[in-house]
Amino acid sequence: LGDPPVDIAPLGWGMDMRAAACRHSVLVVRSIRRIRGRIRGNPRTARDLPIPRRSTTTLRGSDGDAPSVVDVLPDVPRTGKGGCFVDHCDARVAPTDPDGPLAGLTFAVKDNLDVAGHRTGCGQPTWLETHPEPARAHAPPVASLLAAGAACVGKTQMDELAWALQGENHHYGTPVNPAAPGRIPGGSSSGSAVAVAAGYVDVALGTDTAGSVRVPASYCGLCGFRPTHGRVDATR
C-alpha cells in the first residue's frame, strides 16, 4: 500500500501541451464553466450519479459496404459486480473552497486512500472487517483536491491490497472497461480509471508503484500520471 497517489484524467488532457497549450487551456476552462452549476454546494454521491448514456458512432463503409454503427460507451454499473465504485461507503464530500480553481469538477478516490468519516477497504473484505473505524482525516491528495474546489463523489474498486495490475478482484468483481468491454481494465487502480473513462467523474485519484495508475489508464484510453516519489504526501 505504499503507492504514491497520482491523478487519472481524460486522455485529451495529456496531449502534447507544447503544441496546443492555449487550445487545451480554453477547453478545460469551458468544461469547468459548463459543469460548475451541477455540483456547487450539492455534490452528488456515487449512488446518485446517472449511468452515462450509451453513445454510438457511424463508420463509413468502404467499397460500397453499408456503414456500421459501433457502440462507443458501454453501460458501466456504478456499484456491484462490474461496477467501479465500492459498496461499503457512499463518500460524499463537498469542496472546502467552492470557488477554487477546480470548482465544478468531480473526482473519485481509490479505496486505499482515506476519506474522513468513511472506512478504507483496500479491495479486501477481511481488511475492511478488521478496520471498522472510519478515517479521521482525509489523505493529503484528497484534501488538496477538496481545497482546490473539486467535490468527491465516491471511492473506487481496486485490486486486492493493490497487489496486481489486471484490475480483477475475486471478492468484488472486475469493473467493466468502457474502452474495451470484455477485456480487463488494468489495475490496481481499476475503479478509478473506469469511473473517468465511463464519464462518472472528471478525474480520479489512484496509487502507483509499478504501474497501478499508468496500466489501467492505458487500458481504458486515459492519461495516467505518476509523480516523482515523495512529491505527493502518501502518509494516509
Coordinates of C-alpha atoms in Angstrom, one line a residue:
L1 CA 0.0 0.0 0.0
G2 CA 3.0 2.3 -0.4
D3 CA 2.0 3.5 -3.9
P4 CA 2.3 7.3 -4.2
P5 CA -1.1 8.9 -5.1
V6 CA -1.5 10.2 -8.6
D7 CA -4.2 11.5 -10.9
I8 CA -6.1 9.9 -13.7
A9 CA -7.6 12.3 -16.2
P10 CA -9.3 12.2 -19.6
L11 CA -7.0 11.5 -22.5
G12 CA -7.3 14.9 -24.0
W13 CA -5.6 16.5 -21.0
G14 CA -2.5 14.5 -21.7
M15 CA -1.9 15.5 -25.3
D16 CA 1.1 17.5 -26.4
M17 CA 0.7 20.7 -24.4
R18 CA 3.7 22.3 -26.2
A19 CA 1.8 22.3 -29.4
A20 CA -1.7 23.1 -28.1
A21 CA -1.3 24.7 -24.7
C22 CA -3.6 27.6 -25.4
R23 CA -6.3 25.4 -27.0
H24 CA -6.3 22.9 -24.1
S25 CA -6.4 25.7 -21.6
V26 CA -9.5 27.1 -23.2
L27 CA -11.2 23.7 -23.4
V28 CA -10.6 23.0 -19.7
V29 CA -11.9 26.4 -18.6
R30 CA -15.0 25.9 -20.7
S31 CA -15.5 22.5 -19.3
I32 CA -15.3 23.8 -15.8
R33 CA -17.7 26.6 -16.5
R34 CA -20.2 24.2 -18.1
I35 CA -20.4 21.8 -15.2
R36 CA -19.8 24.2 -12.3
G37 CA -23.6 24.6 -11.7
R38 CA -24.3 20.9 -11.4
I39 CA -22.1 20.4 -8.4
R40 CA -21.6 23.6 -6.4
G41 CA -23.0 23.3 -2.9
N42 CA -24.6 19.9 -3.6
P43 CA -22.1 17.2 -4.6
R44 CA -23.7 14.0 -5.8
T45 CA -22.6 10.7 -4.4
A46 CA -21.7 7.6 -6.5
R47 CA -25.1 6.1 -5.9
D48 CA -26.8 9.3 -7.3
L49 CA -24.7 9.5 -10.4
P50 CA -26.7 8.8 -13.6
I51 CA -25.4 6.0 -15.7
P52 CA -23.7 7.7 -18.7
R53 CA -25.7 7.5 -21.9
R54 CA -24.6 4.9 -24.4
S55 CA -23.2 6.6 -27.4
T56 CA -22.7 5.3 -30.9
T57 CA -20.8 6.3 -34.0
T58 CA -21.3 5.5 -37.6
L59 CA -18.3 4.2 -39.5
R60 CA -18.4 4.9 -43.3
G61 CA -18.4 1.7 -45.3
S62 CA -15.6 1.1 -47.9
D63 CA -16.1 -0.2 -51.4
G64 CA -19.8 0.3 -51.3
D65 CA -20.3 -1.6 -48.0
A66 CA -23.1 -0.3 -45.8
P67 CA -22.0 1.9 -42.9
S68 CA -21.8 0.2 -39.5
V69 CA -22.9 1.6 -36.1
V70 CA -20.4 0.9 -33.3
D71 CA -21.0 1.4 -29.5
V72 CA -18.5 3.9 -28.2
L73 CA -19.5 3.8 -24.5
P74 CA -20.9 0.6 -23.0
D75 CA -23.1 0.5 -19.9
V76 CA -20.9 0.6 -16.9
P77 CA -22.6 -0.2 -13.5
R78 CA -21.9 2.2 -10.6
T79 CA -21.6 -0.4 -7.9
G80 CA -21.8 -4.2 -7.6
K81 CA -20.3 -6.7 -9.9
G82 CA -18.7 -4.9 -12.8
G83 CA -19.1 -1.5 -11.1
C84 CA -16.4 1.0 -10.5
F85 CA -17.4 2.3 -7.1
V86 CA -17.3 0.4 -3.8
D87 CA -20.5 -0.7 -2.0
H88 CA -19.3 -0.3 1.6
C89 CA -19.4 3.5 1.7
D90 CA -21.0 6.5 0.0
A91 CA -18.3 9.1 0.3
R92 CA -19.9 12.4 -0.4
V93 CA -17.6 15.3 0.4
A94 CA -18.2 18.9 -0.5
P95 CA -15.2 21.0 -1.5
T96 CA -13.7 23.1 1.2
D97 CA -13.3 26.0 -1.2
P98 CA -16.2 26.0 -3.6
D99 CA -14.6 28.9 -5.6
G100 CA -11.2 27.2 -6.1
P101 CA -9.6 26.6 -9.4
L102 CA -11.2 23.2 -9.7
A103 CA -14.7 24.4 -8.8
G104 CA -17.3 22.4 -10.6
L105 CA -15.2 19.3 -11.1
T106 CA -15.9 15.9 -9.5
F107 CA -13.4 13.2 -8.5
A108 CA -13.3 9.7 -7.2
V109 CA -10.8 8.1 -4.7
K110 CA -9.2 4.7 -4.8
D111 CA -10.2 2.7 -1.8
N112 CA -6.7 2.6 -0.2
L113 CA -6.7 6.4 0.3
D114 CA -8.5 7.8 3.4
V115 CA -11.7 9.9 3.1
A116 CA -12.6 11.3 6.5
G117 CA -15.7 9.7 8.0
H118 CA -15.5 6.6 5.8
R119 CA -13.7 3.3 6.1
T120 CA -10.8 2.3 3.8
G121 CA -11.3 -1.2 2.4
C122 CA -8.2 -1.7 0.2
G123 CA -10.1 -4.1 -2.0
Q124 CA -10.1 -6.8 0.7
P125 CA -13.1 -7.7 2.8
T126 CA -11.1 -9.1 5.7
W127 CA -9.1 -5.8 5.9
L128 CA -12.5 -3.9 5.9
E129 CA -13.9 -6.1 8.7
T130 CA -10.8 -5.8 10.9
H131 CA -10.5 -2.0 10.4
P132 CA -14.1 -0.8 11.3
E133 CA -13.2 2.7 12.4
P134 CA -13.7 5.4 9.8
A135 CA -10.8 7.5 8.8
R136 CA -10.3 10.6 11.0
A137 CA -8.8 12.8 8.3
H138 CA -8.5 13.0 4.5
A139 CA -5.5 11.6 2.8
P140 CA -3.3 14.6 1.7
P141 CA -4.2 14.4 -2.0
V142 CA -7.9 14.1 -1.2
A143 CA -7.6 17.2 1.0
S144 CA -5.7 19.0 -1.8
L145 CA -8.4 18.4 -4.4
L146 CA -11.2 19.4 -2.0
A147 CA -9.3 22.6 -1.1
A148 CA -9.0 23.4 -4.9
G149 CA -12.8 23.2 -5.2
A150 CA -13.4 19.7 -6.6
A151 CA -16.1 17.5 -5.0
C152 CA -15.6 13.9 -4.0
V153 CA -18.4 11.6 -5.1
G154 CA -17.2 8.1 -4.0
K155 CA -14.5 5.6 -3.5
T156 CA -13.5 3.2 -6.2
Q157 CA -12.7 -0.5 -6.6
M158 CA -9.2 -1.8 -6.8
D159 CA -7.1 -5.0 -7.0
E160 CA -7.0 -6.8 -3.6
L161 CA -4.5 -4.9 -1.5
A162 CA -3.1 -3.3 -4.7
W163 CA -1.2 -6.5 -5.4
A164 CA -1.9 -6.9 -9.1
L165 CA -2.1 -5.0 -12.4
Q166 CA -5.0 -6.7 -14.0
G167 CA -7.9 -4.9 -12.3
E168 CA -9.6 -8.2 -11.3
N169 CA -10.9 -8.6 -7.8
H170 CA -12.1 -12.1 -6.7
H171 CA -14.2 -10.6 -3.9
Y172 CA -15.9 -7.6 -5.5
G173 CA -15.7 -8.4 -9.2
T174 CA -13.9 -6.7 -12.1
P175 CA -15.0 -3.2 -13.3
V176 CA -16.2 -3.1 -16.9
N177 CA -13.6 -1.5 -19.2
P178 CA -15.5 1.2 -21.1
A179 CA -12.9 1.3 -23.9
A180 CA -12.8 -2.5 -24.4
P181 CA -15.8 -4.4 -22.9
G182 CA -14.9 -8.0 -22.2
R183 CA -11.3 -7.1 -21.5
I184 CA -9.7 -6.3 -18.2
P185 CA -9.5 -2.7 -17.1
G186 CA -6.0 -2.9 -15.7
G187 CA -5.0 -2.2 -12.1
S188 CA -4.6 -1.8 -9.4
S189 CA -6.4 1.5 -9.7
S190 CA -9.1 -0.2 -11.8
G191 CA -12.2 1.6 -10.5
S192 CA -10.6 5.0 -10.7
A193 CA -9.7 4.5 -14.4
V194 CA -13.2 3.1 -15.2
A195 CA -15.0 5.9 -13.4
V196 CA -13.2 8.5 -15.5
A197 CA -13.5 6.6 -18.8
A198 CA -17.2 5.9 -18.2
G199 CA -17.9 9.6 -17.5
Y200 CA -18.9 9.3 -13.9
V201 CA -16.2 11.7 -12.7
D202 CA -13.9 14.2 -14.3
V203 CA -10.7 13.0 -12.6
A204 CA -9.8 10.3 -10.1
L205 CA -7.1 9.5 -7.6
G206 CA -5.1 6.3 -7.7
T207 CA -1.8 5.0 -6.5
D208 CA 1.1 3.7 -8.5
T209 CA 4.3 1.8 -7.6
A210 CA 4.8 -0.4 -10.7
G211 CA 2.2 0.9 -13.0
S212 CA -1.0 0.8 -10.9
V213 CA -2.3 4.0 -12.4
R214 CA -0.5 4.0 -15.7
V215 CA -1.6 0.5 -16.7
P216 CA -5.4 1.0 -16.1
A217 CA -5.2 4.5 -17.7
S218 CA -3.7 3.0 -20.9
Y219 CA -6.2 0.1 -20.9
C220 CA -9.1 2.5 -20.6
G221 CA -7.9 5.1 -23.0
L222 CA -6.9 7.8 -20.5
C223 CA -3.9 9.8 -19.4
G224 CA -2.4 8.5 -16.1
F225 CA 0.3 10.5 -14.3
R226 CA 2.7 9.2 -11.7
P227 CA 4.7 12.0 -9.9
T228 CA 8.2 11.7 -8.6
H229 CA 8.3 9.6 -5.5
G230 CA 7.9 11.8 -2.4
R231 CA 6.4 14.7 -4.4
V232 CA 2.9 13.8 -3.0
D233 CA 2.4 13.0 0.6
A234 CA 1.4 9.3 0.9
T235 CA 1.2 9.0 4.6
R236 CA -2.5 8.2 4.5

